[in-house]
Amino acid sequence: MGATSGIGLRVAEIFARAGWMVGMAGRKENVMRNLQSDYPDRIRYARIDIDEPDAPTRLRDLISRLGGMDIYFHVSGICYENETLSPEREIATTQTNVVGFTRMIDAAFRYFRSRGIKGRIAAITSVAGTKGIGGLPSYSASKAYQQTYLTALDQLAHIQDLGISFTDIRPGWIRTPLLKADQIYPMTMDIDYAVVRIIRAIIRRKRVCVVDWRWNLLVGAWRVLPNRIWERIPFRTSTAVEQLCRKSSEKDIK
């Protein structure tokens, strides 16, 4: 879900090349159509906007055309740098990263539960979910929500003895075409480097995976830092960071 750019597109291509049946979903039909032409026997696709109420129905239709689903991988999300607290941007981020996320993760959970399938739900969240970042308030809060929601559903799956498992993938900054080619960003990862680790986390059924080890160390430090200290750190974002946050986005920043 969110397979028409960045991480989602690359993962879809790699799985198809490896011989998997892949269901691609996103808003850009031409991108999905082009990849399907390369793997006509392995790819099915559907135009799905996770902000729309009919998105779960469209997902079920895609699953039917695939002949079933073993892994649901959620990549869709948006991010705005928003120090001015523009209501439109904060609400849009919440709508996609919280409401849309919940809509689709729940749809996948219900699918597995209703059929007694021991499926896997994997999602790209973010290292930003560790602490609230001043320039990205709605984004960092939405990523914390996603991480907590996956934990709650993991517990629910155990309570109901469903056998559904979860993978929470928390990447740091990844180099995509959305970043300026001549700009240097701290601890930025090449997309191929990051995607290998993302796929490995899914295949190895890891519960939580921070990509990569450098970000894992940094997140560990963030986590133990008292809020009273964190809140006084003059951490500022920039337009470059805003572009970076769009690495898994299906929507244009207005």
Coordinates of C-alpha atoms in Angstrom, one line a residue:
M1 CA 0.0 0.0 0.0
G2 CA 1.8 3.1 -1.3
A3 CA 3.6 1.2 -4.0
T4 CA 4.0 3.9 -6.6
S5 CA 7.1 5.7 -5.4
G6 CA 10.2 5.4 -3.2
I7 CA 10.3 2.5 -0.8
G8 CA 7.0 1.0 -1.8
L9 CA 7.8 0.9 -5.5
R10 CA 11.3 -0.6 -5.0
V11 CA 10.0 -3.3 -2.6
A12 CA 7.2 -4.3 -5.1
E13 CA 9.7 -4.6 -7.9
I14 CA 12.1 -6.7 -5.8
F15 CA 9.4 -9.1 -4.6
A16 CA 8.0 -9.5 -8.1
R17 CA 11.5 -10.2 -9.5
A18 CA 12.0 -12.8 -6.8
G19 CA 8.9 -14.7 -8.0
W20 CA 6.3 -13.5 -5.5
M21 CA 2.7 -12.6 -6.5
V22 CA 2.5 -8.9 -5.7
G23 CA -0.5 -6.7 -5.2
M24 CA 0.4 -3.0 -5.8
A25 CA -1.8 -0.3 -4.5
G26 CA -1.5 3.5 -4.7
R27 CA -2.7 6.6 -6.5
K28 CA -0.5 6.6 -9.6
E29 CA -2.0 4.0 -12.0
N30 CA 0.6 4.7 -14.7
V31 CA 3.5 3.7 -12.5
M32 CA 1.8 0.4 -11.5
R33 CA 0.8 -0.3 -15.0
N34 CA 4.4 0.1 -16.2
L35 CA 5.8 -2.3 -13.6
Q36 CA 3.1 -4.8 -14.3
S37 CA 4.1 -4.8 -18.0
D38 CA 7.5 -6.1 -16.8
Y39 CA 6.0 -8.8 -14.6
P40 CA 2.6 -9.5 -16.1
D41 CA 2.2 -12.9 -14.4
R42 CA 3.2 -11.7 -10.9
I43 CA 1.7 -8.2 -10.4
R44 CA -1.9 -7.1 -9.9
Y45 CA -2.6 -3.5 -9.0
A46 CA -5.4 -1.2 -7.9
R47 CA -5.8 2.5 -7.5
I48 CA -6.4 3.0 -3.8
D49 CA -6.4 6.2 -1.8
I50 CA -6.2 5.4 1.9
D51 CA -8.0 8.6 2.7
E52 CA -11.2 7.4 1.0
P53 CA -13.8 5.3 2.8
D54 CA -14.0 2.8 0.0
A55 CA -10.3 1.9 0.3
P56 CA -10.9 -1.3 2.3
T57 CA -13.4 -2.5 -0.4
R58 CA -10.8 -1.8 -3.1
L59 CA -8.2 -3.7 -1.1
R60 CA -10.5 -6.7 -0.8
D61 CA -11.1 -6.7 -4.5
L62 CA -7.3 -6.6 -5.2
I63 CA -6.8 -9.5 -2.8
S64 CA -9.4 -11.5 -4.6
R65 CA -7.6 -10.9 -7.9
L66 CA -4.4 -12.0 -6.3
G67 CA -6.0 -15.2 -5.0
G68 CA -5.2 -14.3 -1.4
M69 CA -2.8 -12.4 0.8
D70 CA 0.0 -13.5 3.2
I71 CA 1.7 -10.2 3.9
Y72 CA 0.2 -6.7 4.0
F73 CA 2.9 -4.0 3.7
H74 CA 1.8 -0.4 4.5
V75 CA 4.1 2.3 3.2
S76 CA 1.6 5.2 2.5
G77 CA 2.1 8.4 4.5
I78 CA 2.7 12.1 4.3
C79 CA 4.7 14.7 6.2
Y80 CA 4.9 18.4 6.4
E81 CA 7.3 20.7 8.1
N82 CA 4.9 22.9 10.0
E83 CA 6.4 25.3 12.6
T84 CA 3.6 27.7 11.8
L85 CA 1.0 25.0 12.8
S86 CA -1.0 25.4 9.7
P87 CA -4.3 23.7 10.5
E88 CA -4.6 22.3 7.0
R89 CA -1.2 20.6 7.2
E90 CA -1.7 19.2 10.7
I91 CA -5.1 17.8 9.9
A92 CA -4.0 16.4 6.5
T93 CA -1.1 14.6 8.2
T94 CA -3.4 13.2 10.9
Q95 CA -6.0 12.2 8.3
T96 CA -3.5 10.1 6.3
N97 CA -1.1 8.9 8.9
V98 CA -3.7 8.2 11.6
V99 CA -7.1 7.7 10.1
G100 CA -6.0 6.3 6.8
F101 CA -3.4 4.1 8.5
T102 CA -6.0 2.7 10.9
R103 CA -8.5 2.1 8.1
M104 CA -6.1 -0.1 6.1
I105 CA -4.3 -1.8 9.0
D106 CA -7.7 -2.8 10.4
A107 CA -8.8 -4.0 7.0
A108 CA -5.8 -6.3 6.7
F109 CA -6.3 -7.5 10.3
R110 CA -9.9 -8.4 9.7
Y111 CA -9.0 -10.2 6.5
F112 CA -6.6 -12.5 8.2
R113 CA -8.8 -13.0 11.2
S114 CA -12.0 -13.8 9.2
R115 CA -10.1 -16.5 7.2
G116 CA -8.0 -18.0 10.0
I117 CA -4.8 -17.0 8.2
K118 CA -1.5 -16.5 10.1
G119 CA -0.6 -13.5 8.1
R120 CA 1.8 -10.7 8.6
I121 CA 1.2 -7.0 8.8
A122 CA 4.3 -4.8 8.2
A123 CA 4.4 -1.0 8.2
I124 CA 6.8 1.8 7.7
T125 CA 6.6 4.1 10.7
S126 CA 9.6 6.3 11.5
V127 CA 12.3 7.1 14.0
A128 CA 10.4 10.4 14.4
G129 CA 7.9 8.4 16.5
T130 CA 10.4 8.2 19.3
K131 CA 10.1 11.8 20.4
G132 CA 7.9 14.8 19.4
I133 CA 9.9 17.0 17.0
G134 CA 9.0 20.7 17.1
G135 CA 9.0 21.3 13.4
L136 CA 7.1 18.1 12.7
P137 CA 4.4 18.0 15.4
S138 CA 1.7 16.1 13.7
Y139 CA 4.0 13.8 11.8
S140 CA 6.0 12.7 14.8
A141 CA 2.8 12.2 16.8
S142 CA 1.2 10.2 14.1
K143 CA 4.2 7.9 13.9
A144 CA 4.1 7.4 17.6
Y145 CA 0.4 6.5 17.2
Q146 CA 1.2 4.0 14.5
Q147 CA 3.8 2.3 16.6
T148 CA 1.5 2.1 19.6
Y149 CA -1.4 0.9 17.4
L150 CA 0.7 -2.0 16.0
T151 CA 1.7 -3.0 19.6
A152 CA -2.0 -3.0 20.6
L153 CA -3.0 -5.1 17.6
D154 CA -0.2 -7.5 18.4
Q155 CA -1.5 -8.0 21.9
L156 CA -5.1 -8.3 20.5
A157 CA -3.9 -11.0 18.1
H158 CA -2.4 -13.0 21.0
I159 CA -5.6 -12.5 23.1
Q160 CA -7.7 -13.9 20.3
D161 CA -5.1 -16.6 19.4
L162 CA -5.0 -15.5 15.8
G163 CA -1.4 -16.1 14.8
I164 CA -1.2 -12.7 13.1
S165 CA 2.3 -11.2 13.4
F166 CA 3.6 -7.7 13.0
T167 CA 6.7 -5.9 11.7
D168 CA 7.2 -2.2 12.6
I169 CA 9.9 -0.7 10.4
R170 CA 11.4 2.6 11.6
P171 CA 13.7 4.1 9.1
G172 CA 15.9 7.2 9.4
W173 CA 16.6 9.5 6.4
I174 CA 16.7 7.7 3.0
R175 CA 18.1 9.2 -0.2
T176 CA 15.4 9.5 -2.8
P177 CA 14.9 11.8 -5.8
L178 CA 13.0 14.1 -3.5
L179 CA 16.2 15.2 -1.9
K180 CA 18.6 17.6 -3.6
A181 CA 21.4 15.7 -5.2
D182 CA 24.1 18.2 -4.1
Q183 CA 22.9 18.4 -0.5
I184 CA 24.4 16.4 2.4
Y185 CA 22.1 15.1 5.1
P186 CA 23.4 13.5 8.3
M187 CA 23.3 9.7 8.3
T188 CA 21.3 9.5 5.0
M189 CA 20.9 6.1 3.5
D190 CA 20.9 5.1 -0.1
I191 CA 17.4 3.6 -1.0
D192 CA 18.9 0.3 -2.2
Y193 CA 20.8 0.0 1.1
A194 CA 17.7 0.7 3.1
V195 CA 15.3 -1.5 1.1
V196 CA 17.5 -4.5 1.5
R197 CA 17.2 -4.1 5.3
I198 CA 13.5 -3.5 5.1
I199 CA 12.9 -6.6 3.1
R200 CA 15.2 -8.6 5.4
A201 CA 13.1 -7.4 8.4
I202 CA 9.9 -8.6 6.8
I203 CA 11.3 -12.0 5.7
R204 CA 12.9 -12.7 9.0
R205 CA 9.7 -11.7 10.8
K206 CA 11.3 -9.1 13.0
R207 CA 8.9 -7.3 15.4
V208 CA 10.7 -3.9 15.3
C209 CA 13.4 -2.9 13.0
V210 CA 15.2 0.5 13.1
V211 CA 17.0 1.2 9.8
D212 CA 19.9 1.3 10.1
W213 CA 22.3 0.6 13.1
R214 CA 23.3 4.3 13.4
W215 CA 19.7 5.4 13.7
N216 CA 19.2 2.6 16.2
L217 CA 21.9 4.0 18.4
L218 CA 20.5 7.5 18.1
V219 CA 16.9 6.4 18.8
G220 CA 18.2 4.6 21.9
A221 CA 19.7 7.8 23.1
W222 CA 16.5 9.8 22.3
R223 CA 14.4 7.3 24.2
V224 CA 16.2 7.6 27.5
L225 CA 16.6 11.4 27.3
P226 CA 14.2 13.0 29.8
N227 CA 11.5 15.1 28.1
R228 CA 12.4 18.2 30.2
I229 CA 15.8 18.1 28.4
W230 CA 14.5 17.1 25.0
E231 CA 12.0 20.0 25.0
R232 CA 14.8 22.5 25.4
I233 CA 17.0 21.3 22.6
P234 CA 16.8 23.8 19.7
F235 CA 16.2 21.1 17.1
R236 CA 15.0 22.7 13.9
T237 CA 13.8 21.2 10.6
S238 CA 14.1 22.6 7.1
T239 CA 12.6 22.4 3.7
A240 CA 15.1 19.6 3.0
V241 CA 13.7 17.6 6.0
E242 CA 10.2 18.2 4.7
Q243 CA 11.2 16.7 1.3
L244 CA 12.9 13.8 3.1
C245 CA 9.7 13.0 5.1
R246 CA 8.0 12.5 1.8
K247 CA 10.1 9.4 1.0
S248 CA 7.1 7.1 1.4
S249 CA 4.4 9.6 0.5
E250 CA 1.8 9.1 -2.2
K251 CA 0.6 12.8 -2.0
D252 CA 2.2 16.0 -3.1
I253 CA 3.0 18.7 -0.6
K254 CA 0.9 21.7 -1.5

